[in-house]
Amino acid sequence: MTPAAISLSGEIQELVTLADAGRLDSEDPLRSLRSRFRIPPGLVYLCGNSLGPLPLVAASRAREVIERQWAEDLIRSWNVHDWFGLPERIGARVARLIGAQPHEVVIADSTSINLFKVVKAALGLRPGRHTILSEYGNFPTNAYVLQGVARDSAGQTRSRAVAREKILASMDADTAVVVLTHVHYRDAAAFDIDAITSAAHAMGALVVWDLSHSVGAMPLDLNAADADFAIGCTYKYLNGGPGSPAFIFAAGRHHDALDPGLCGWWGHRAPFDLVEDYQPAPGMRRMLTGTASILALATLDAALEVFDGIDLAQVRAKSTRLTSAFVDLVQAKCVGFGIDVASPMDSRGRGSHVALRHPQAYSVMQALIARHVVGDFRAPDVMRFGFSPLYNGYRDVWDTVENLVTVLGGEEWRRPEFISRGRVT
Ligand SMILES: Cc1ncc(COP(=O)(O)O)c(C=O)c1O
């Protein structure tokens, strides 16, 4: 076995041979969790940062909810199975993962819609300030929602996006709310939640964190950071299923004054009084809008059981070891193939996926997928490889780099079937 060496990234290079991969997997304290997911045999699945795989418990819960609750108990299920309480009950599960109090989180709608609601709520808490500050190049839905809020404000609010290095310097006395994604969707670069939040507070502004690419992959402590608002997807590292509903966090200190701007009957103080005028429900319940998808909530609830008893510090430790091993192997084996590591080299500033840049990234990824290594592509030239510590291992890292070397070295990506693009890329 080759002795461990220091890699270009300055971290210990642990994965040098195939035997290392086997040893590291056998020593992995989280290894048994993989058996809780249904992952097709032989597949290296590295898209958990986009759509997590199916937890077995979610499949059985979905069957139970369809066959018993829906089919047999029908409308009584709203009370008998407390369907109405699911947004708060599941919110409490997510709260543990993000360092919030159970009553500070609810599940509702999509991340895009929740962003709208928390931004409107934040603007309402900062009257007299007119700017929403965000990062240029963030996930497009975030930009679109903020632009929409500004357009709809009759000139009262403007949306200003700046390069990430300029965020701190761009906060001023007109900044009402800073909206940032903790871990960037493209390159996995991570912001320092504590530092940005305290800088914004010092300037009198509030902060909204999009935790879509960090929740479930690392410990988060929103209360310790004195965070104001957060939102995020549950279908990525939380494995809630395609399009599973998103979460919203608001710090308890803001609850009494929250106005989500998008008000529906599920957020009313007394929804079944069916009165004419809106009165907000106390606490986070007012952030709900209309009838939630119970099937989606129920499967998400079950999927989150996989996190019961799991130490997120251990999850993060494995995540950084996996991504570092991947970066090191790519650097060692892909020299001369036109590959650049687009993610931060220092694992402390990186989320749980690694972005590689290549001029033919789309075709290279298609060739990898044909070899049963599933990552994804982000235009124009990025391949993303997501490593979820719950089910990915060091052998996945090894196999991915071996296949990448074959695809690049043999120019397999030039084959015509790897060039045409589907509707979803
Ligand atoms: C940072 C971020 N925010 C939001 C979303 C998606 O939001 P929605 O679930 O509303 O489509 C994504 C999707 O990948 C994302 O990466």
Coordinates of C-alpha atoms and ligand atoms in Angstrom, one line a residue:
M1 CA 0.0 0.0 0.0
T2 CA 1.3 3.5 -0.9
P3 CA 1.9 5.5 2.3
A4 CA -0.4 8.4 3.0
A5 CA 0.8 11.6 1.5
I6 CA 0.0 15.2 1.6
S7 CA -2.1 16.2 -1.4
L8 CA -2.0 19.4 -3.4
S9 CA -4.9 20.7 -1.4
G10 CA -2.7 20.4 1.7
E11 CA -4.9 17.7 3.3
I12 CA -3.9 14.2 4.1
Q13 CA -4.3 12.0 1.0
E14 CA -6.0 8.9 2.3
L15 CA -7.3 7.3 -0.8
V16 CA -4.4 6.3 -3.1
T17 CA -5.2 2.7 -4.0
L18 CA -8.2 0.5 -4.4
A19 CA -7.2 -1.3 -1.2
D20 CA -7.4 2.0 0.6
A21 CA -11.0 2.4 -0.6
G22 CA -11.9 -0.9 0.9
R23 CA -10.2 -0.2 4.2
L24 CA -11.7 3.2 4.5
D25 CA -15.2 1.9 3.8
S26 CA -14.8 -0.9 6.4
E27 CA -13.7 1.6 9.0
D28 CA -16.6 4.0 8.2
P29 CA -18.9 4.3 11.2
L30 CA -21.8 5.4 8.9
R31 CA -21.4 2.6 6.5
S32 CA -24.5 0.6 7.6
L33 CA -26.8 3.5 6.7
R34 CA -26.5 2.7 3.0
S35 CA -28.7 -0.4 3.6
R36 CA -31.6 2.0 4.5
F37 CA -31.8 3.2 0.9
R38 CA -32.9 1.6 -2.3
I39 CA -30.0 2.3 -4.6
P40 CA -29.8 0.1 -7.8
P41 CA -26.9 -2.4 -7.5
G42 CA -23.8 -1.4 -9.5
L43 CA -24.8 2.3 -9.6
V44 CA -22.5 5.0 -8.3
Y45 CA -25.1 7.6 -7.3
L46 CA -23.6 11.0 -6.9
C47 CA -26.7 13.2 -7.3
G48 CA -27.9 13.3 -3.7
N49 CA -27.2 17.0 -3.9
S50 CA -30.0 17.2 -6.4
L51 CA -32.4 14.3 -5.7
G52 CA -31.7 12.0 -2.8
P53 CA -32.4 8.2 -3.3
L54 CA -35.4 6.5 -1.9
P55 CA -35.2 5.6 1.8
L56 CA -36.9 2.2 2.3
V57 CA -38.9 3.6 5.2
A58 CA -40.3 6.3 2.9
A59 CA -41.6 3.7 0.5
S60 CA -43.4 1.7 3.2
R61 CA -44.8 4.9 4.7
A62 CA -46.1 6.0 1.3
R63 CA -47.8 2.6 0.9
E64 CA -49.4 2.9 4.4
V65 CA -50.6 6.4 3.8
I66 CA -52.2 5.5 0.5
E67 CA -53.6 2.1 1.4
R68 CA -54.8 2.8 5.0
Q69 CA -55.0 6.5 5.7
W70 CA -56.3 7.6 2.3
A71 CA -58.1 4.5 1.1
E72 CA -59.7 3.4 4.4
D73 CA -59.8 6.3 6.8
L74 CA -60.4 8.9 4.1
I75 CA -61.3 12.4 5.3
R76 CA -61.2 11.4 9.0
S77 CA -57.4 11.1 8.6
W78 CA -57.1 14.9 9.0
N79 CA -57.8 14.3 12.6
V80 CA -57.2 10.6 13.2
H81 CA -53.7 10.8 11.7
D82 CA -53.2 14.5 12.4
W83 CA -52.5 15.3 8.8
F84 CA -53.1 18.9 9.7
G85 CA -50.2 18.9 12.1
L86 CA -47.6 17.4 9.7
P87 CA -46.1 20.8 8.7
E88 CA -45.1 21.5 12.4
R89 CA -44.3 17.9 13.3
I90 CA -41.9 17.5 10.4
G91 CA -40.6 21.1 11.0
A92 CA -39.5 20.0 14.4
R93 CA -37.5 17.1 12.9
V94 CA -35.7 19.6 10.5
A95 CA -35.2 22.0 13.4
R96 CA -32.8 19.5 15.0
L97 CA -30.8 19.4 11.8
I98 CA -30.4 23.1 11.5
G99 CA -29.9 24.1 15.2
A100 CA -33.3 25.7 15.7
Q101 CA -36.1 25.3 18.2
P102 CA -38.8 22.9 17.2
H103 CA -41.4 25.7 17.0
E104 CA -39.2 27.8 14.7
V105 CA -39.6 25.6 11.6
V106 CA -42.5 24.5 9.4
I107 CA -42.7 22.6 6.2
A108 CA -44.6 24.1 3.3
D109 CA -44.7 24.8 -0.4
S110 CA -41.4 25.0 -2.4
T111 CA -38.2 26.7 -1.6
S112 CA -39.0 29.4 -4.2
I113 CA -42.3 30.2 -2.6
N114 CA -40.9 30.1 0.9
L115 CA -38.2 32.5 -0.2
F116 CA -40.8 34.9 -1.4
K117 CA -42.6 34.7 2.0
V118 CA -39.5 35.1 4.2
V119 CA -38.2 38.0 2.1
K120 CA -41.6 39.8 2.3
A121 CA -41.6 39.1 6.1
A122 CA -38.1 40.4 6.5
L123 CA -38.9 43.6 4.5
G124 CA -41.9 44.2 6.7
L125 CA -39.5 44.1 9.7
R126 CA -37.2 46.7 8.2
P127 CA -39.5 49.6 7.1
G128 CA -37.6 52.5 5.6
R129 CA -34.9 50.3 4.1
H130 CA -35.2 49.5 0.4
T131 CA -32.5 47.1 -0.7
I132 CA -32.4 43.3 -0.9
L133 CA -28.8 42.3 -1.2
S134 CA -27.8 39.0 -2.7
E135 CA -25.1 37.1 -4.5
Y136 CA -24.7 37.4 -8.2
G137 CA -24.7 33.9 -9.8
N138 CA -26.8 32.3 -7.1
F139 CA -29.3 29.6 -8.1
P140 CA -31.6 31.4 -10.6
T141 CA -34.8 30.9 -8.7
N142 CA -33.5 33.0 -5.9
A143 CA -32.6 35.8 -8.2
Y144 CA -36.0 35.6 -10.0
V145 CA -38.0 35.7 -6.8
L146 CA -36.1 38.7 -5.5
Q147 CA -36.5 40.5 -8.8
G148 CA -40.2 39.7 -8.7
V149 CA -40.5 41.1 -5.2
A150 CA -38.7 44.3 -6.3
R151 CA -40.9 44.7 -9.4
D152 CA -44.0 44.3 -7.3
S153 CA -43.0 47.0 -4.8
A154 CA -44.0 50.1 -6.8
G155 CA -40.4 51.3 -6.6
Q156 CA -40.0 50.8 -2.8
T157 CA -37.6 47.9 -3.0
R158 CA -34.7 47.1 -5.2
S159 CA -32.9 43.8 -5.7
R160 CA -29.1 44.2 -5.8
A161 CA -26.9 41.2 -6.7
V162 CA -23.1 41.5 -6.2
A163 CA -20.1 39.2 -6.5
R164 CA -19.7 37.0 -3.4
E165 CA -16.5 38.8 -2.3
K166 CA -18.4 42.1 -2.3
I167 CA -21.3 41.0 -0.1
L168 CA -19.8 42.3 3.2
A169 CA -18.7 45.6 1.7
S170 CA -22.0 46.1 0.0
M171 CA -24.1 46.1 3.1
D172 CA -25.2 49.6 4.1
A173 CA -27.9 51.6 6.0
D174 CA -30.4 50.9 3.1
T175 CA -30.0 47.1 3.3
A176 CA -33.1 45.6 4.6
V177 CA -32.3 42.0 4.0
V178 CA -29.3 40.0 2.8
V179 CA -30.3 36.8 0.9
L180 CA -27.6 34.2 0.5
T181 CA -27.2 30.5 -0.2
H182 CA -25.0 28.9 2.4
V183 CA -23.4 26.4 0.0
H184 CA -23.3 27.4 -3.6
Y185 CA -25.3 25.1 -6.0
R186 CA -22.6 25.2 -8.6
D187 CA -19.2 25.1 -7.0
A188 CA -20.1 24.2 -3.4
A189 CA -18.3 27.3 -1.9
A190 CA -19.7 27.9 1.5
F191 CA -20.3 31.2 3.3
D192 CA -19.6 31.7 7.0
I193 CA -23.1 31.9 8.4
D194 CA -22.0 33.4 11.7
A195 CA -19.7 36.0 10.3
I196 CA -22.2 37.2 7.6
T197 CA -25.1 37.2 10.0
S198 CA -23.3 39.3 12.6
A199 CA -22.0 41.7 10.0
A200 CA -25.5 42.2 8.6
H201 CA -27.0 42.7 12.1
A202 CA -24.3 45.3 12.9
M203 CA -25.6 47.1 9.8
G204 CA -29.2 46.8 11.0
A205 CA -30.1 44.3 8.3
L206 CA -31.7 40.8 8.5
V207 CA -30.4 37.7 6.7
V208 CA -32.2 34.9 4.9
W209 CA -30.1 31.7 4.4
D210 CA -30.9 29.2 1.7
L211 CA -29.7 25.9 3.2
S212 CA -30.7 23.7 0.2
H213 CA -27.1 22.4 -0.3
S214 CA -26.1 22.1 3.3
V215 CA -29.0 20.7 5.3
G216 CA -28.4 17.0 6.1
A217 CA -24.8 17.1 4.9
M218 CA -23.3 19.1 7.8
P219 CA -24.2 20.4 11.3
L220 CA -25.9 23.8 11.3
D221 CA -26.6 26.0 14.3
L222 CA -28.9 28.8 13.3
N223 CA -29.7 29.7 16.9
A224 CA -26.0 30.0 17.8
A225 CA -25.5 32.2 14.7
D226 CA -28.5 34.4 15.8
A227 CA -29.9 33.8 12.4
D228 CA -33.2 35.4 11.3
F229 CA -34.6 33.3 8.5
A230 CA -33.8 30.2 6.5
I231 CA -35.4 28.1 3.8
G232 CA -34.3 25.0 2.0
C233 CA -35.1 22.0 -0.2
T234 CA -35.8 18.6 1.4
Y235 CA -35.4 16.5 -1.7
K236 CA -31.6 16.8 -1.8
Y237 CA -29.6 15.5 1.2
L238 CA -32.8 15.0 3.2
N239 CA -34.0 12.4 0.7
G240 CA -37.7 13.5 0.9
G241 CA -38.5 12.6 -2.7
P242 CA -38.9 14.5 -6.0
G243 CA -40.5 17.9 -5.3
S244 CA -40.9 17.2 -1.6
P245 CA -42.0 20.3 0.3
A246 CA -39.5 22.8 1.6
F247 CA -38.8 24.1 5.1
I248 CA -39.0 27.6 6.6
F249 CA -37.2 28.8 9.7
A250 CA -37.8 32.1 11.4
A251 CA -36.2 33.0 14.7
G252 CA -38.7 33.0 17.6
R253 CA -38.0 36.7 18.3
H254 CA -39.5 37.6 14.9
H255 CA -42.7 35.5 15.1
D256 CA -45.2 38.0 16.4
A257 CA -44.4 40.5 13.7
L258 CA -44.2 38.1 10.7
D259 CA -46.3 39.0 7.6
P260 CA -45.5 36.4 4.9
G261 CA -47.2 38.6 2.2
L262 CA -48.7 35.4 0.7
C263 CA -51.5 34.6 3.0
G264 CA -53.8 31.5 2.8
W265 CA -56.3 29.8 5.0
W266 CA -53.7 27.3 6.4
G267 CA -52.0 30.3 7.9
H268 CA -55.1 31.7 9.5
R269 CA -55.6 31.9 13.2
A270 CA -58.8 29.8 13.0
P271 CA -59.0 28.2 9.5
F272 CA -62.2 26.3 10.2
D273 CA -64.1 29.4 11.4
L274 CA -64.1 30.3 7.7
V275 CA -64.3 34.0 8.4
E276 CA -64.0 36.8 5.9
D277 CA -60.8 38.5 7.0
Y278 CA -57.3 37.2 7.4
Q279 CA -55.9 37.0 10.9
P280 CA -52.5 35.4 11.2
A281 CA -52.0 32.2 13.1
P282 CA -49.6 32.5 16.0
G283 CA -46.0 31.5 15.4
M284 CA -44.8 29.8 12.3
R285 CA -48.1 28.4 11.3
R286 CA -48.8 31.7 9.6
M287 CA -46.1 30.9 7.1
L288 CA -48.3 28.1 5.6
T289 CA -50.5 28.9 2.7
G290 CA -53.0 26.3 1.4
T291 CA -53.6 22.6 1.6
A292 CA -50.3 20.7 1.6
S293 CA -49.6 17.5 -0.3
I294 CA -50.1 14.9 2.5
L295 CA -48.4 12.1 0.5
A296 CA -45.3 14.3 0.0
L297 CA -45.3 15.3 3.7
A298 CA -45.7 11.7 4.9
T299 CA -42.8 10.4 2.8
L300 CA -40.6 13.3 3.9
D301 CA -41.5 12.6 7.5
A302 CA -40.4 9.0 7.1
A303 CA -37.3 9.9 5.2
L304 CA -36.2 12.1 8.1
E305 CA -36.3 9.1 10.4
V306 CA -33.0 8.0 8.8
F307 CA -31.4 11.0 10.6
D308 CA -32.7 9.9 14.0
G309 CA -29.7 9.4 16.3
I310 CA -27.2 10.5 13.7
D311 CA -24.4 12.8 14.7
L312 CA -24.1 15.5 12.0
A313 CA -20.5 16.2 13.0
Q314 CA -19.7 12.6 12.0
V315 CA -21.6 13.2 8.7
R316 CA -19.6 16.3 8.0
A317 CA -16.3 14.6 8.9
K318 CA -17.1 11.8 6.4
S319 CA -18.3 14.4 3.8
T320 CA -15.1 16.3 3.8
R321 CA -13.0 13.1 3.7
L322 CA -15.0 11.9 0.6
T323 CA -14.8 15.2 -1.2
S324 CA -11.1 15.7 -0.4
A325 CA -10.3 12.2 -1.5
F326 CA -12.1 12.9 -4.8
V327 CA -10.3 16.2 -5.4
D328 CA -7.0 14.6 -4.7
L329 CA -7.6 11.6 -6.9
V330 CA -8.8 13.8 -9.8
Q331 CA -5.7 15.9 -9.4
A332 CA -3.4 12.9 -9.4
K333 CA -5.0 11.0 -12.3
C334 CA -6.7 13.5 -14.6
V335 CA -3.6 15.6 -15.5
G336 CA -3.6 16.7 -19.1
F337 CA -7.3 16.0 -19.7
G338 CA -8.5 19.6 -19.5
I339 CA -10.2 19.2 -16.1
D340 CA -10.2 21.9 -13.5
V341 CA -11.5 21.6 -9.9
A342 CA -14.0 24.5 -9.6
S343 CA -14.8 23.9 -5.9
P344 CA -12.7 25.4 -3.1
M345 CA -9.6 23.3 -2.4
D346 CA -9.9 23.8 1.4
S347 CA -12.6 21.4 2.6
R348 CA -13.6 23.8 5.4
G349 CA -15.0 26.2 2.8
R350 CA -16.7 23.5 0.7
G351 CA -20.0 21.8 0.9
S352 CA -20.6 18.1 0.1
H353 CA -20.3 18.2 -3.7
V354 CA -17.4 18.8 -6.0
A355 CA -17.6 20.7 -9.2
L356 CA -15.2 19.9 -12.1
R357 CA -14.9 22.1 -15.1
H358 CA -14.4 20.7 -18.6
P359 CA -15.2 22.3 -22.0
Q360 CA -17.3 19.3 -22.9
A361 CA -18.7 18.8 -19.5
Y362 CA -22.2 17.7 -20.7
S363 CA -20.9 14.9 -23.0
V364 CA -18.3 13.8 -20.4
M365 CA -21.1 13.4 -17.8
Q366 CA -23.3 11.5 -20.3
A367 CA -20.5 9.1 -20.9
L368 CA -20.0 8.7 -17.2
I369 CA -23.8 8.0 -16.7
A370 CA -23.6 5.4 -19.4
R371 CA -20.9 3.8 -17.2
H372 CA -23.4 3.9 -14.2
V373 CA -21.7 6.8 -12.5
V374 CA -24.4 9.4 -12.1
G375 CA -23.5 13.0 -11.4
D376 CA -25.0 16.0 -13.1
F377 CA -24.2 18.9 -15.4
R378 CA -24.7 22.6 -14.9
A379 CA -24.4 24.9 -17.9
P380 CA -22.1 25.9 -19.4
D381 CA -19.2 23.6 -18.4
V382 CA -19.6 22.2 -14.9
M383 CA -20.0 18.6 -13.7
R384 CA -21.2 18.1 -10.2
F385 CA -20.4 15.1 -8.0
G386 CA -22.4 15.0 -4.8
F387 CA -21.2 12.9 -2.0
S388 CA -23.8 12.0 0.6
P389 CA -22.2 10.5 3.7
L390 CA -25.3 8.5 4.4
Y391 CA -24.9 6.2 1.4
N392 CA -21.7 7.1 -0.5
G393 CA -18.4 5.5 0.3
Y394 CA -14.8 5.6 -0.7
R395 CA -15.3 2.9 -3.3
D396 CA -17.7 5.3 -5.0
V397 CA -14.9 7.9 -5.1
W398 CA -12.5 5.4 -6.5
D399 CA -14.8 4.0 -9.2
T400 CA -15.8 7.5 -10.3
V401 CA -12.3 8.7 -10.9
E402 CA -11.4 5.4 -12.6
N403 CA -14.4 5.9 -15.0
L404 CA -13.6 9.5 -15.5
V405 CA -10.0 8.6 -16.5
T406 CA -11.4 6.1 -19.0
V407 CA -13.9 8.5 -20.5
L408 CA -11.4 11.3 -20.8
G409 CA -8.4 9.2 -21.8
G410 CA -10.3 7.3 -24.5
E411 CA -12.3 10.3 -25.5
E412 CA -15.4 8.3 -25.1
W413 CA -17.4 11.5 -24.6
R414 CA -17.0 12.2 -28.4
R415 CA -19.5 9.5 -29.2
P416 CA -22.6 11.0 -30.9
E417 CA -25.1 9.6 -28.3
F418 CA -23.4 11.7 -25.6
I419 CA -23.9 15.0 -27.4
S420 CA -27.7 15.4 -27.7
R421 CA -29.4 17.1 -24.7
G422 CA -32.7 16.1 -23.0
R423 CA -35.2 18.6 -21.8
V424 CA -33.8 18.4 -18.2
T425 CA -30.0 18.6 -18.0
Ligands
LIG1 C1 -29.9 27.0 -3.8 C2 -31.2 26.5 -4.3 N1 -32.4 27.1 -4.0 C3 -33.6 26.6 -4.4 C4 -33.6 25.6 -5.3 C5 -34.9 25.1 -5.9 O1 -36.0 25.5 -5.3 P1 -37.4 24.9 -5.7 O2 -37.6 23.6 -4.9 O3 -38.4 25.9 -5.4 O4 -37.4 24.5 -7.2 C6 -32.5 24.9 -5.7 C7 -32.5 23.8 -6.6 O5 -31.7 23.1 -6.9 C8 -31.2 25.4 -5.2 O6 -30.1 24.8 -5.6

